[in-house]
Amino acid sequence: MRSPRTLEVWRLGTVNYLKSLKIQDKLVSERKSHQIPDTLLSLEHPPTYTLGKRRTDHNLLIPQSQLTKIGAELHYTQRGGDITFHGPHQAILYPIISLRSIGFGARNYVETLERSMIEFASMYGVRARAGNKCETGVWVGDRKIGAIGVRISCGITCHGLAFNIDPDLNYFEHIVPCGIADKEVTSLRRETDALLPKEEVIHKQLITCFAKAFSYDDVVWKEDPSFILDTKDDG
Amino acid sequence: MALRLMLASSRIASHLRISVSHRAFSSVVLKDLKYADSHEWVKIEGNKATVGITDHAQEHLGDVVYVKLPDVGRSVSQGESFGAVESVKATSDINSPISGKVLQVNKDLSESPALVNSSPYEEGWIMKVELSDAGEVKKLMDSDKYSKFCEEEDSKH
C-alpha cells in the first residue's frame, strides 16, 4: 500500500521571471533533500519572452533592443522547448515534484501535464488535444492553447506549463511560438462562449485538474505567499 | 514448448551478453556494464570508461531531439550533472556515473541525437572518460541489480 501523496500549492499572483527562477532553484534544492513535499507554484508573469536550453533566438522576430518598447523582457533558461511568451492572463504552473517517487520519466510527466490542461479546457466545453509528434503542448484544432517547457534534474522537475486564459495574443506575433511556424496561438477566451469566472477561480480549477491527473491524495493550499516570495535577492 | 523457447532465448542472450527478463515491456540491460540509479551506464576498460544512458532511460525520455555534450578536457564527478538531453520539451540532466576527465565526446549526437534512442549502448554513447578513481565503480549497480531497480521504479505507477 503506497503512502499518501501530498501536494503543497502556492498561489503567488504576478511574479517577475527572474524571481520565479530563484524561487524554483531554492525549492528544487529543498525537494531534492526531502525538506519539502511535492510543491506547485501557480502564478503569472509580466510580459516576458523566454528561450530554452537550445537558445533558438532566431525565433525572436524583433530585435532585442525593441523589447523594452513593447514592455517585455527576454530570458534564456535551462528548460526544454523553444521560444515562448508569458504575460498577464496566462495561467502558469511550475510543479517542483519528484518524478522518481512515482516512477515517471520525462515522457510520462509531459503527457500528464498535457492531460491536466486538456481536462481543464473541457470544463469550458473546449475540446483540446495533445500535440502530434514534435508538437508537445495542447491544441484546439491547429491552434495552440497551452505550452510546456520543463527541466528535470536528479528526477526533480521545474519550469512547467502555461495555459492561455486571455493574454494579449499580439505579443505572439513577435516570435515563432515554440519554433512552429504557420500555426496560430489561441486562448480560452477565444475558444469558449462560456462566461469566464474570476481568474482566481480559473487558476484554482487548473490546479485541481493538475492534482487529479497526478493522483495526489491531498492538496494543501499555502496561505502566506510572502513566505516564499521573500527569497533573498542576490542582485 | 514455451520452456524450450525460453531456454533457447536465454542461451542466445547469454552468448550475446544480454540479460533478458521474461516479463512484458522489459528494457535491455547489458551484462558487462555498470549502472547508476539515475539510469546512466558505464563500460570500464582499464582506466578508461565509456558513458551513455540506458535503454530504460531512453524509453522514458521519449524522442531525443538534442544532446548537450560536455567539453572535452573538463572534469566530471560521480553523481554530478555533466550534460543534458532534450525530449518532448523536457531538458533532463544526465549525471556522470564516475569521476575523471572527459577525453572524447560523441559528435555524431549533434547531428543525430536520436541515436540515443535507437542505439543507447552502442552508437548512442555520450562520452569517454579517463578515470580518476577506479574504486568508485563499486558504488554502481551490476546488470542484475539494475534490472531489479528498473522493475521497482516502473511498478510505482
mmCIF file of C-alpha atoms in Angstrom:
data_model
loop_
_atom_site.group_PDB
_atom_site.id
_atom_site.type_symbol
_atom_site.label_atom_id
_atom_site.label_comp_id
_atom_site.label_asym_id
_atom_site.label_seq_id
_atom_site.Cartn_x
_atom_site.Cartn_y
_atom_site.Cartn_z
ATOM 1 C CA MET A 1 0.000 0.000 0.000
ATOM 2 C CA ARG A 2 1.614 3.236 -1.064
ATOM 3 C CA SER A 3 1.883 6.187 1.304
ATOM 4 C CA PRO A 4 -0.477 9.134 0.646
ATOM 5 C CA ARG A 5 0.880 11.805 -1.653
ATOM 6 C CA THR A 6 0.572 15.457 -0.740
ATOM 7 C CA LEU A 7 0.874 18.481 -2.980
ATOM 8 C CA GLU A 8 1.584 21.895 -1.471
ATOM 9 C CA VAL A 9 0.257 24.755 -3.590
ATOM 10 C CA TRP A 10 1.485 28.354 -3.517
ATOM 11 C CA ARG A 11 -0.609 30.939 -5.386
ATOM 12 C CA LEU A 12 1.771 33.813 -5.972
ATOM 13 C CA GLY A 13 -0.001 36.324 -8.224
ATOM 14 C CA THR A 14 2.257 38.178 -10.672
ATOM 15 C CA VAL A 15 5.932 37.328 -10.251
ATOM 16 C CA ASN A 16 8.916 38.679 -12.182
ATOM 17 C CA TYR A 17 10.507 35.896 -14.265
ATOM 18 C CA LEU A 18 13.981 36.007 -12.714
ATOM 19 C CA LYS A 19 12.465 35.994 -9.246
ATOM 20 C CA SER A 20 10.454 32.904 -10.145
ATOM 21 C CA LEU A 21 13.682 31.172 -11.276
ATOM 22 C CA LYS A 22 15.321 31.935 -7.907
ATOM 23 C CA ILE A 23 12.278 30.618 -6.046
ATOM 24 C CA GLN A 24 12.292 27.441 -8.141
ATOM 25 C CA ASP A 25 16.042 26.862 -7.627
ATOM 26 C CA LYS A 26 15.520 27.056 -3.877
ATOM 27 C CA LEU A 27 12.531 24.720 -3.950
ATOM 28 C CA VAL A 28 14.278 22.184 -6.219
ATOM 29 C CA SER A 29 17.157 22.026 -3.778
ATOM 30 C CA GLU A 30 14.757 21.624 -0.831
ATOM 31 C CA ARG A 31 12.790 18.940 -2.662
ATOM 32 C CA LYS A 32 15.991 17.031 -3.506
ATOM 33 C CA SER A 33 16.928 16.956 0.164
ATOM 34 C CA HIS A 34 13.374 15.958 1.196
ATOM 35 C CA GLN A 35 12.811 19.145 3.200
ATOM 36 C CA ILE A 36 9.548 19.818 1.387
ATOM 37 C CA PRO A 37 6.908 17.632 -0.272
ATOM 38 C CA ASP A 38 5.898 17.960 -3.936
ATOM 39 C CA THR A 39 5.169 21.660 -4.459
ATOM 40 C CA LEU A 40 3.247 23.566 -7.104
ATOM 41 C CA LEU A 41 3.634 27.264 -7.908
ATOM 42 C CA SER A 42 0.636 28.967 -9.540
ATOM 43 C CA LEU A 43 1.381 32.414 -10.940
ATOM 44 C CA GLU A 44 1.501 34.852 -13.851
ATOM 45 C CA HIS A 45 4.414 36.792 -15.315
ATOM 46 C CA PRO A 46 4.605 40.344 -16.620
ATOM 47 C CA PRO A 47 5.234 40.347 -20.409
ATOM 48 C CA THR A 48 8.265 38.072 -20.842
ATOM 49 C CA TYR A 49 9.792 36.108 -23.710
ATOM 50 C CA THR A 50 11.826 33.057 -22.758
ATOM 51 C CA LEU A 51 14.172 30.758 -24.650
ATOM 52 C CA GLY A 52 15.028 27.153 -23.863
ATOM 53 C CA LYS A 53 18.360 25.403 -23.470
ATOM 54 C CA ARG A 54 18.888 25.270 -27.232
ATOM 55 C CA ARG A 55 18.848 29.106 -27.331
ATOM 56 C CA THR A 56 16.806 29.310 -30.519
ATOM 57 C CA ASP A 57 16.855 33.103 -30.639
ATOM 58 C CA HIS A 58 16.384 33.089 -34.409
ATOM 59 C CA ASN A 59 12.725 32.551 -33.479
ATOM 60 C CA LEU A 60 12.539 36.024 -31.949
ATOM 61 C CA LEU A 61 11.354 38.155 -34.860
ATOM 62 C CA ILE A 62 12.099 41.608 -33.494
ATOM 63 C CA PRO A 63 15.487 42.966 -32.413
ATOM 64 C CA GLN A 64 16.168 42.537 -28.698
ATOM 65 C CA SER A 65 16.571 46.309 -28.490
ATOM 66 C CA GLN A 66 12.856 46.695 -29.349
ATOM 67 C CA LEU A 67 11.677 44.613 -26.445
ATOM 68 C CA THR A 68 11.534 47.406 -23.850
ATOM 69 C CA LYS A 69 9.455 49.444 -26.327
ATOM 70 C CA ILE A 70 6.773 46.750 -26.227
ATOM 71 C CA GLY A 71 7.121 46.398 -22.469
ATOM 72 C CA ALA A 72 8.668 42.941 -22.466
ATOM 73 C CA GLU A 73 11.767 41.209 -21.054
ATOM 74 C CA LEU A 74 13.751 38.327 -22.596
ATOM 75 C CA HIS A 75 15.334 35.483 -20.603
ATOM 76 C CA TYR A 76 17.442 32.480 -21.520
ATOM 77 C CA THR A 77 16.627 29.375 -19.487
ATOM 78 C CA GLN A 78 17.644 25.737 -18.999
ATOM 79 C CA ARG A 79 14.217 24.318 -19.762
ATOM 80 C CA GLY A 80 13.363 22.204 -22.782
ATOM 81 C CA GLY A 81 11.381 23.640 -25.651
ATOM 82 C CA ASP A 82 11.685 26.657 -27.910
ATOM 83 C CA ILE A 83 10.807 30.347 -27.556
ATOM 84 C CA THR A 84 7.578 31.349 -25.885
ATOM 85 C CA PHE A 85 5.741 34.311 -24.395
ATOM 86 C CA HIS A 86 4.364 34.695 -20.887
ATOM 87 C CA GLY A 87 2.161 37.555 -19.798
ATOM 88 C CA PRO A 88 -0.898 38.711 -17.873
ATOM 89 C CA HIS A 89 -3.962 36.463 -18.132
ATOM 90 C CA GLN A 90 -1.902 33.409 -18.887
ATOM 91 C CA ALA A 91 -2.026 30.820 -16.096
ATOM 92 C CA ILE A 92 1.340 29.323 -15.254
ATOM 93 C CA LEU A 93 2.018 26.218 -13.169
ATOM 94 C CA TYR A 94 5.556 25.355 -12.062
ATOM 95 C CA PRO A 95 5.495 21.900 -10.427
ATOM 96 C CA ILE A 96 8.524 21.088 -8.267
ATOM 97 C CA ILE A 97 7.903 17.381 -7.899
ATOM 98 C CA SER A 98 9.851 14.178 -7.556
ATOM 99 C CA LEU A 99 9.367 12.026 -10.640
ATOM 100 C CA ARG A 100 11.337 9.172 -9.085
ATOM 101 C CA SER A 101 8.773 8.721 -6.335
ATOM 102 C CA ILE A 102 6.124 7.996 -8.971
ATOM 103 C CA GLY A 103 8.457 6.177 -11.368
ATOM 104 C CA PHE A 104 7.849 8.727 -14.142
ATOM 105 C CA GLY A 105 10.237 9.671 -16.914
ATOM 106 C CA ALA A 106 10.098 12.868 -18.952
ATOM 107 C CA ARG A 107 7.606 11.447 -21.427
ATOM 108 C CA ASN A 108 5.019 10.334 -18.827
ATOM 109 C CA TYR A 109 5.427 13.618 -17.000
ATOM 110 C CA VAL A 110 4.841 15.793 -20.038
ATOM 111 C CA GLU A 111 1.907 13.654 -21.201
ATOM 112 C CA THR A 112 0.295 14.060 -17.783
ATOM 113 C CA LEU A 113 0.823 17.831 -17.913
ATOM 114 C CA GLU A 114 -0.920 17.797 -21.296
ATOM 115 C CA ARG A 115 -3.800 15.760 -19.813
ATOM 116 C CA SER A 116 -4.159 18.273 -16.967
ATOM 117 C CA MET A 117 -4.653 21.090 -19.451
ATOM 118 C CA ILE A 118 -6.982 19.074 -21.679
ATOM 119 C CA GLU A 119 -9.158 18.190 -18.684
ATOM 120 C CA PHE A 120 -9.183 21.830 -17.605
ATOM 121 C CA ALA A 121 -10.188 23.038 -21.080
ATOM 122 C CA SER A 122 -13.038 20.539 -21.153
ATOM 123 C CA MET A 123 -14.577 22.259 -18.100
ATOM 124 C CA TYR A 124 -15.372 25.117 -20.505
ATOM 125 C CA GLY A 125 -16.557 22.868 -23.300
ATOM 126 C CA VAL A 126 -13.268 23.269 -25.192
ATOM 127 C CA ARG A 127 -12.082 20.084 -26.904
ATOM 128 C CA ALA A 128 -8.329 20.274 -26.697
ATOM 129 C CA ARG A 129 -5.850 17.601 -27.688
ATOM 130 C CA ALA A 130 -2.212 16.751 -27.086
ATOM 131 C CA GLY A 131 0.232 17.779 -29.788
ATOM 132 C CA ASN A 132 1.409 15.468 -32.561
ATOM 133 C CA LYS A 133 4.978 14.182 -32.537
ATOM 134 C CA CYS A 134 7.414 17.105 -32.115
ATOM 135 C CA GLU A 135 4.490 19.415 -31.204
ATOM 136 C CA THR A 136 4.314 18.911 -27.445
ATOM 137 C CA GLY A 137 1.654 21.112 -25.937
ATOM 138 C CA VAL A 138 -2.105 21.420 -26.016
ATOM 139 C CA TRP A 139 -4.027 22.360 -29.137
ATOM 140 C CA VAL A 140 -7.551 23.213 -30.166
ATOM 141 C CA GLY A 141 -7.595 22.131 -33.776
ATOM 142 C CA ASP A 142 -4.456 23.738 -35.199
ATOM 143 C CA ARG A 143 -4.330 26.498 -32.629
ATOM 144 C CA LYS A 144 -2.063 26.243 -29.601
ATOM 145 C CA ILE A 145 -3.679 26.989 -26.257
ATOM 146 C CA GLY A 146 -1.189 25.501 -23.790
ATOM 147 C CA ALA A 147 2.600 25.295 -23.830
ATOM 148 C CA ILE A 148 5.031 23.104 -21.936
ATOM 149 C CA GLY A 149 8.733 23.517 -21.209
ATOM 150 C CA VAL A 150 10.327 21.668 -18.319
ATOM 151 C CA ARG A 151 13.633 20.843 -16.741
ATOM 152 C CA ILE A 152 14.368 17.647 -14.826
ATOM 153 C CA SER A 153 17.391 17.476 -12.586
ATOM 154 C CA CYS A 154 18.047 14.397 -10.402
ATOM 155 C CA GLY A 155 14.432 13.458 -11.010
ATOM 156 C CA ILE A 156 13.055 16.786 -9.685
ATOM 157 C CA THR A 157 11.049 18.984 -12.048
ATOM 158 C CA CYS A 158 10.975 22.733 -12.525
ATOM 159 C CA HIS A 159 9.517 25.160 -15.080
ATOM 160 C CA GLY A 160 6.224 23.661 -16.306
ATOM 161 C CA LEU A 161 3.184 24.753 -18.265
ATOM 162 C CA ALA A 162 1.462 27.916 -19.465
ATOM 163 C CA PHE A 163 -2.224 27.981 -20.374
ATOM 164 C CA ASN A 164 -3.661 30.956 -22.274
ATOM 165 C CA ILE A 165 -6.746 32.257 -20.472
ATOM 166 C CA ASP A 166 -6.977 35.671 -22.181
ATOM 167 C CA PRO A 167 -3.489 37.046 -22.798
ATOM 168 C CA ASP A 168 -2.757 39.735 -25.388
ATOM 169 C CA LEU A 169 -2.111 37.432 -28.343
ATOM 170 C CA ASN A 170 -0.395 40.243 -30.284
ATOM 171 C CA TYR A 171 2.736 39.543 -28.261
ATOM 172 C CA PHE A 172 2.973 36.163 -30.009
ATOM 173 C CA GLU A 173 3.351 37.907 -33.386
ATOM 174 C CA HIS A 174 6.937 38.819 -32.467
ATOM 175 C CA ILE A 175 8.051 35.204 -32.212
ATOM 176 C CA VAL A 176 7.741 31.874 -33.982
ATOM 177 C CA PRO A 177 5.963 30.351 -30.961
ATOM 178 C CA CYS A 178 7.634 27.135 -29.826
ATOM 179 C CA GLY A 179 9.518 27.167 -33.144
ATOM 180 C CA ILE A 180 6.399 26.045 -35.020
ATOM 181 C CA ALA A 181 5.663 28.402 -37.897
ATOM 182 C CA ASP A 182 2.225 28.766 -39.551
ATOM 183 C CA LYS A 183 0.262 27.671 -36.533
ATOM 184 C CA GLU A 184 -1.905 30.092 -34.549
ATOM 185 C CA VAL A 185 -1.934 30.704 -30.856
ATOM 186 C CA THR A 186 -5.301 30.857 -29.131
ATOM 187 C CA SER A 187 -6.845 31.314 -25.699
ATOM 188 C CA LEU A 188 -9.704 30.076 -23.551
ATOM 189 C CA ARG A 189 -11.465 33.377 -24.151
ATOM 190 C CA ARG A 190 -11.367 32.782 -27.897
ATOM 191 C CA GLU A 191 -12.360 29.153 -27.822
ATOM 192 C CA THR A 192 -15.324 29.221 -25.469
ATOM 193 C CA ASP A 193 -18.637 31.051 -25.346
ATOM 194 C CA ALA A 194 -18.917 30.206 -21.661
ATOM 195 C CA LEU A 195 -18.729 33.069 -19.217
ATOM 196 C CA LEU A 196 -15.262 33.055 -17.627
ATOM 197 C CA PRO A 197 -15.274 33.439 -13.839
ATOM 198 C CA LYS A 198 -12.701 35.483 -11.901
ATOM 199 C CA GLU A 199 -9.131 34.428 -12.724
ATOM 200 C CA GLU A 200 -8.588 33.268 -9.142
ATOM 201 C CA VAL A 201 -11.296 30.687 -9.705
ATOM 202 C CA ILE A 202 -9.839 29.680 -13.071
ATOM 203 C CA HIS A 203 -6.362 29.171 -11.566
ATOM 204 C CA LYS A 204 -7.832 27.026 -8.808
ATOM 205 C CA GLN A 205 -9.620 24.865 -11.376
ATOM 206 C CA LEU A 206 -6.392 24.340 -13.342
ATOM 207 C CA ILE A 207 -4.552 23.408 -10.141
ATOM 208 C CA THR A 208 -7.286 20.906 -9.250
ATOM 209 C CA CYS A 209 -7.015 19.286 -12.689
ATOM 210 C CA PHE A 210 -3.241 19.007 -12.203
ATOM 211 C CA ALA A 211 -3.644 17.417 -8.758
ATOM 212 C CA LYS A 212 -6.189 14.929 -10.126
ATOM 213 C CA ALA A 213 -4.059 13.988 -13.161
ATOM 214 C CA PHE A 214 -1.067 13.302 -10.915
ATOM 215 C CA SER A 215 -3.188 11.363 -8.386
ATOM 216 C CA TYR A 216 -2.427 13.435 -5.318
ATOM 217 C CA ASP A 217 -4.378 12.327 -2.251
ATOM 218 C CA ASP A 218 -4.110 15.660 -0.525
ATOM 219 C CA VAL A 219 -3.783 19.274 -1.647
ATOM 220 C CA VAL A 220 -2.519 21.787 0.904
ATOM 221 C CA TRP A 221 -3.210 25.411 -0.061
ATOM 222 C CA LYS A 222 -0.439 27.537 1.433
ATOM 223 C CA GLU A 223 -1.803 30.826 2.668
ATOM 224 C CA ASP A 224 1.163 33.161 3.034
ATOM 225 C CA PRO A 225 2.905 33.803 -0.312
ATOM 226 C CA SER A 226 5.320 36.279 1.276
ATOM 227 C CA PHE A 227 6.982 33.281 2.927
ATOM 228 C CA ILE A 228 8.133 32.113 -0.468
ATOM 229 C CA LEU A 229 8.352 35.480 -2.251
ATOM 230 C CA ASP A 230 10.766 36.920 0.272
ATOM 231 C CA THR A 231 13.653 34.879 -1.157
ATOM 232 C CA LYS A 232 16.948 36.663 -0.522
ATOM 233 C CA ASP A 233 17.682 38.692 -3.617
ATOM 234 C CA ASP A 234 21.248 38.339 -4.825
ATOM 235 C CA GLY A 235 21.055 41.146 -7.343
ATOM 236 C CA MET B 1 7.452 -25.888 -25.909
ATOM 237 C CA ALA B 2 7.401 -22.467 -24.232
ATOM 238 C CA LEU B 3 10.046 -23.632 -21.748
ATOM 239 C CA ARG B 4 12.308 -24.826 -24.595
ATOM 240 C CA LEU B 5 11.974 -21.445 -26.323
ATOM 241 C CA MET B 6 12.691 -19.627 -23.099
ATOM 242 C CA LEU B 7 15.834 -21.715 -22.500
ATOM 243 C CA ALA B 8 16.959 -21.164 -26.088
ATOM 244 C CA SER B 9 16.483 -17.435 -25.888
ATOM 245 C CA SER B 10 18.337 -17.306 -22.579
ATOM 246 C CA ARG B 11 21.231 -19.256 -24.133
ATOM 247 C CA ILE B 12 21.355 -16.889 -27.110
ATOM 248 C CA ALA B 13 21.038 -13.922 -24.801
ATOM 249 C CA SER B 14 23.865 -15.126 -22.616
ATOM 250 C CA HIS B 15 26.044 -15.628 -25.713
ATOM 251 C CA LEU B 16 25.275 -12.035 -26.702
ATOM 252 C CA ARG B 17 25.828 -10.906 -23.121
ATOM 253 C CA ILE B 18 22.297 -9.604 -22.834
ATOM 254 C CA SER B 19 20.302 -10.024 -19.664
ATOM 255 C CA VAL B 20 16.762 -10.956 -20.648
ATOM 256 C CA SER B 21 13.999 -10.850 -18.116
ATOM 257 C CA HIS B 22 10.836 -12.660 -19.042
ATOM 258 C CA ARG B 23 8.273 -10.013 -18.307
ATOM 259 C CA ALA B 24 6.400 -7.658 -20.553
ATOM 260 C CA PHE B 25 7.959 -4.392 -21.707
ATOM 261 C CA SER B 26 11.394 -5.037 -20.227
ATOM 262 C CA SER B 27 14.166 -2.773 -21.391
ATOM 263 C CA VAL B 28 17.550 -4.075 -22.458
ATOM 264 C CA VAL B 29 20.237 -4.338 -19.786
ATOM 265 C CA LEU B 30 23.747 -5.459 -20.790
ATOM 266 C CA LYS B 31 25.687 -7.793 -18.508
ATOM 267 C CA ASP B 32 29.161 -6.308 -18.828
ATOM 268 C CA LEU B 33 28.222 -2.723 -17.909
ATOM 269 C CA LYS B 34 27.758 -0.935 -14.601
ATOM 270 C CA TYR B 35 24.777 1.279 -13.849
ATOM 271 C CA ALA B 36 23.890 4.382 -11.843
ATOM 272 C CA ASP B 37 20.483 4.860 -10.229
ATOM 273 C CA SER B 38 19.983 7.878 -12.475
ATOM 274 C CA HIS B 39 19.974 5.466 -15.449
ATOM 275 C CA GLU B 40 23.405 6.064 -16.947
ATOM 276 C CA TRP B 41 25.675 3.132 -17.929
ATOM 277 C CA VAL B 42 29.439 2.905 -17.896
ATOM 278 C CA LYS B 43 31.786 0.452 -19.649
ATOM 279 C CA ILE B 44 35.149 0.198 -17.924
ATOM 280 C CA GLU B 45 38.221 -0.707 -19.973
ATOM 281 C CA GLY B 46 41.371 -0.347 -17.862
ATOM 282 C CA ASN B 47 41.446 3.244 -16.682
ATOM 283 C CA LYS B 48 39.123 4.458 -19.435
ATOM 284 C CA ALA B 49 35.347 4.485 -19.357
ATOM 285 C CA THR B 50 32.587 5.000 -21.916
ATOM 286 C CA VAL B 51 29.331 6.535 -20.650
ATOM 287 C CA GLY B 52 25.811 6.708 -22.011
ATOM 288 C CA ILE B 53 22.194 6.449 -20.906
ATOM 289 C CA THR B 54 20.360 3.157 -20.654
ATOM 290 C CA ASP B 55 17.564 1.670 -22.744
ATOM 291 C CA HIS B 56 15.211 2.239 -19.790
ATOM 292 C CA ALA B 57 16.216 5.902 -19.733
ATOM 293 C CA GLN B 58 15.690 6.489 -23.438
ATOM 294 C CA GLU B 59 12.285 4.766 -23.346
ATOM 295 C CA HIS B 60 11.153 7.022 -20.527
ATOM 296 C CA LEU B 61 12.513 10.163 -22.155
ATOM 297 C CA GLY B 62 10.777 9.910 -25.499
ATOM 298 C CA ASP B 63 12.366 11.027 -28.771
ATOM 299 C CA VAL B 64 15.634 12.815 -28.041
ATOM 300 C CA VAL B 65 15.988 15.982 -30.123
ATOM 301 C CA TYR B 66 19.120 17.488 -28.582
ATOM 302 C CA VAL B 67 22.117 16.350 -26.536
ATOM 303 C CA LYS B 68 24.182 18.903 -24.609
ATOM 304 C CA LEU B 69 27.648 17.325 -24.647
ATOM 305 C CA PRO B 70 30.325 18.186 -22.078
ATOM 306 C CA ASP B 71 33.502 19.980 -23.190
ATOM 307 C CA VAL B 72 36.498 17.729 -23.837
ATOM 308 C CA GLY B 73 39.072 18.156 -21.096
ATOM 309 C CA ARG B 74 36.632 19.078 -18.336
ATOM 310 C CA SER B 75 36.372 17.114 -15.107
ATOM 311 C CA VAL B 76 33.323 15.113 -14.231
ATOM 312 C CA SER B 77 32.364 13.809 -10.776
ATOM 313 C CA GLN B 78 30.373 10.751 -9.827
ATOM 314 C CA GLY B 79 26.717 11.658 -9.319
ATOM 315 C CA GLU B 80 27.066 15.189 -10.725
ATOM 316 C CA SER B 81 25.458 16.537 -13.866
ATOM 317 C CA PHE B 82 27.728 16.667 -16.934
ATOM 318 C CA GLY B 83 25.260 17.376 -19.705
ATOM 319 C CA ALA B 84 21.614 17.139 -20.689
ATOM 320 C CA VAL B 85 19.244 15.609 -23.205
ATOM 321 C CA GLU B 86 16.104 17.227 -24.538
ATOM 322 C CA SER B 87 12.971 15.320 -25.488
ATOM 323 C CA VAL B 88 9.264 16.258 -25.546
ATOM 324 C CA LYS B 89 10.050 19.831 -24.388
ATOM 325 C CA ALA B 90 11.862 18.459 -21.324
ATOM 326 C CA THR B 91 15.549 19.028 -20.611
ATOM 327 C CA SER B 92 16.804 16.186 -18.431
ATOM 328 C CA ASP B 93 20.194 16.481 -16.751
ATOM 329 C CA ILE B 94 22.493 13.477 -17.167
ATOM 330 C CA ASN B 95 24.780 12.575 -14.296
ATOM 331 C CA SER B 96 28.209 11.010 -14.544
ATOM 332 C CA PRO B 97 28.487 7.503 -13.056
ATOM 333 C CA ILE B 98 32.227 8.002 -12.499
ATOM 334 C CA SER B 99 34.766 10.775 -11.840
ATOM 335 C CA GLY B 100 37.557 11.724 -14.203
ATOM 336 C CA LYS B 101 38.487 13.805 -17.231
ATOM 337 C CA VAL B 102 36.495 13.884 -20.459
ATOM 338 C CA LEU B 103 38.685 12.521 -23.276
ATOM 339 C CA GLN B 104 36.183 12.387 -26.105
ATOM 340 C CA VAL B 105 32.529 13.155 -26.808
ATOM 341 C CA ASN B 106 30.281 11.591 -29.427
ATOM 342 C CA LYS B 107 29.968 14.366 -32.001
ATOM 343 C CA ASP B 108 27.517 12.235 -34.039
ATOM 344 C CA LEU B 109 24.916 13.121 -31.430
ATOM 345 C CA SER B 110 24.937 16.769 -32.548
ATOM 346 C CA GLU B 111 23.625 15.783 -35.984
ATOM 347 C CA SER B 112 21.746 12.657 -34.920
ATOM 348 C CA PRO B 113 20.523 12.934 -31.312
ATOM 349 C CA ALA B 114 18.050 10.091 -31.988
ATOM 350 C CA LEU B 115 20.977 7.641 -31.829
ATOM 351 C CA VAL B 116 20.436 7.806 -28.070
ATOM 352 C CA ASN B 117 17.026 6.208 -28.637
ATOM 353 C CA SER B 118 17.898 3.747 -31.393
ATOM 354 C CA SER B 119 21.254 2.576 -30.023
ATOM 355 C CA PRO B 120 21.704 3.651 -26.390
ATOM 356 C CA TYR B 121 24.589 1.225 -25.672
ATOM 357 C CA GLU B 122 26.479 1.430 -28.972
ATOM 358 C CA GLU B 123 26.192 4.328 -31.412
ATOM 359 C CA GLY B 124 24.429 6.493 -28.800
ATOM 360 C CA TRP B 125 27.432 6.588 -26.417
ATOM 361 C CA ILE B 126 27.924 10.078 -24.976
ATOM 362 C CA MET B 127 31.441 10.499 -23.607
ATOM 363 C CA LYS B 128 34.721 8.715 -22.900
ATOM 364 C CA VAL B 129 36.419 9.483 -19.605
ATOM 365 C CA GLU B 130 39.836 8.861 -18.070
ATOM 366 C CA LEU B 131 39.009 7.545 -14.588
ATOM 367 C CA SER B 132 40.389 9.362 -11.577
ATOM 368 C CA ASP B 133 39.182 6.840 -9.011
ATOM 369 C CA ALA B 134 38.632 3.245 -10.148
ATOM 370 C CA GLY B 135 37.274 2.375 -6.681
ATOM 371 C CA GLU B 136 34.127 4.386 -7.360
ATOM 372 C CA VAL B 137 32.856 1.660 -9.661
ATOM 373 C CA LYS B 138 31.998 -0.371 -6.542
ATOM 374 C CA LYS B 139 29.212 2.128 -5.804
ATOM 375 C CA LEU B 140 27.462 1.291 -9.080
ATOM 376 C CA MET B 141 24.954 -1.494 -9.777
ATOM 377 C CA ASP B 142 25.633 -4.587 -11.831
ATOM 378 C CA SER B 143 23.158 -5.656 -14.512
ATOM 379 C CA ASP B 144 21.020 -7.836 -12.205
ATOM 380 C CA LYS B 145 20.695 -5.146 -9.535
ATOM 381 C CA TYR B 146 19.911 -2.540 -12.185
ATOM 382 C CA SER B 147 17.218 -4.724 -13.794
ATOM 383 C CA LYS B 148 15.540 -5.115 -10.387
ATOM 384 C CA PHE B 149 15.890 -1.379 -9.765
ATOM 385 C CA CYS B 150 14.101 -0.629 -13.048
ATOM 386 C CA GLU B 151 11.321 -3.073 -12.216
ATOM 387 C CA GLU B 152 10.797 -1.433 -8.836
ATOM 388 C CA GLU B 153 10.694 2.050 -10.362
ATOM 389 C CA ASP B 154 8.234 1.006 -13.041
ATOM 390 C CA SER B 155 5.914 -0.605 -10.502
ATOM 391 C CA LYS B 156 5.457 2.714 -8.709
ATOM 392 C CA HIS B 157 2.765 3.827 -11.122
#
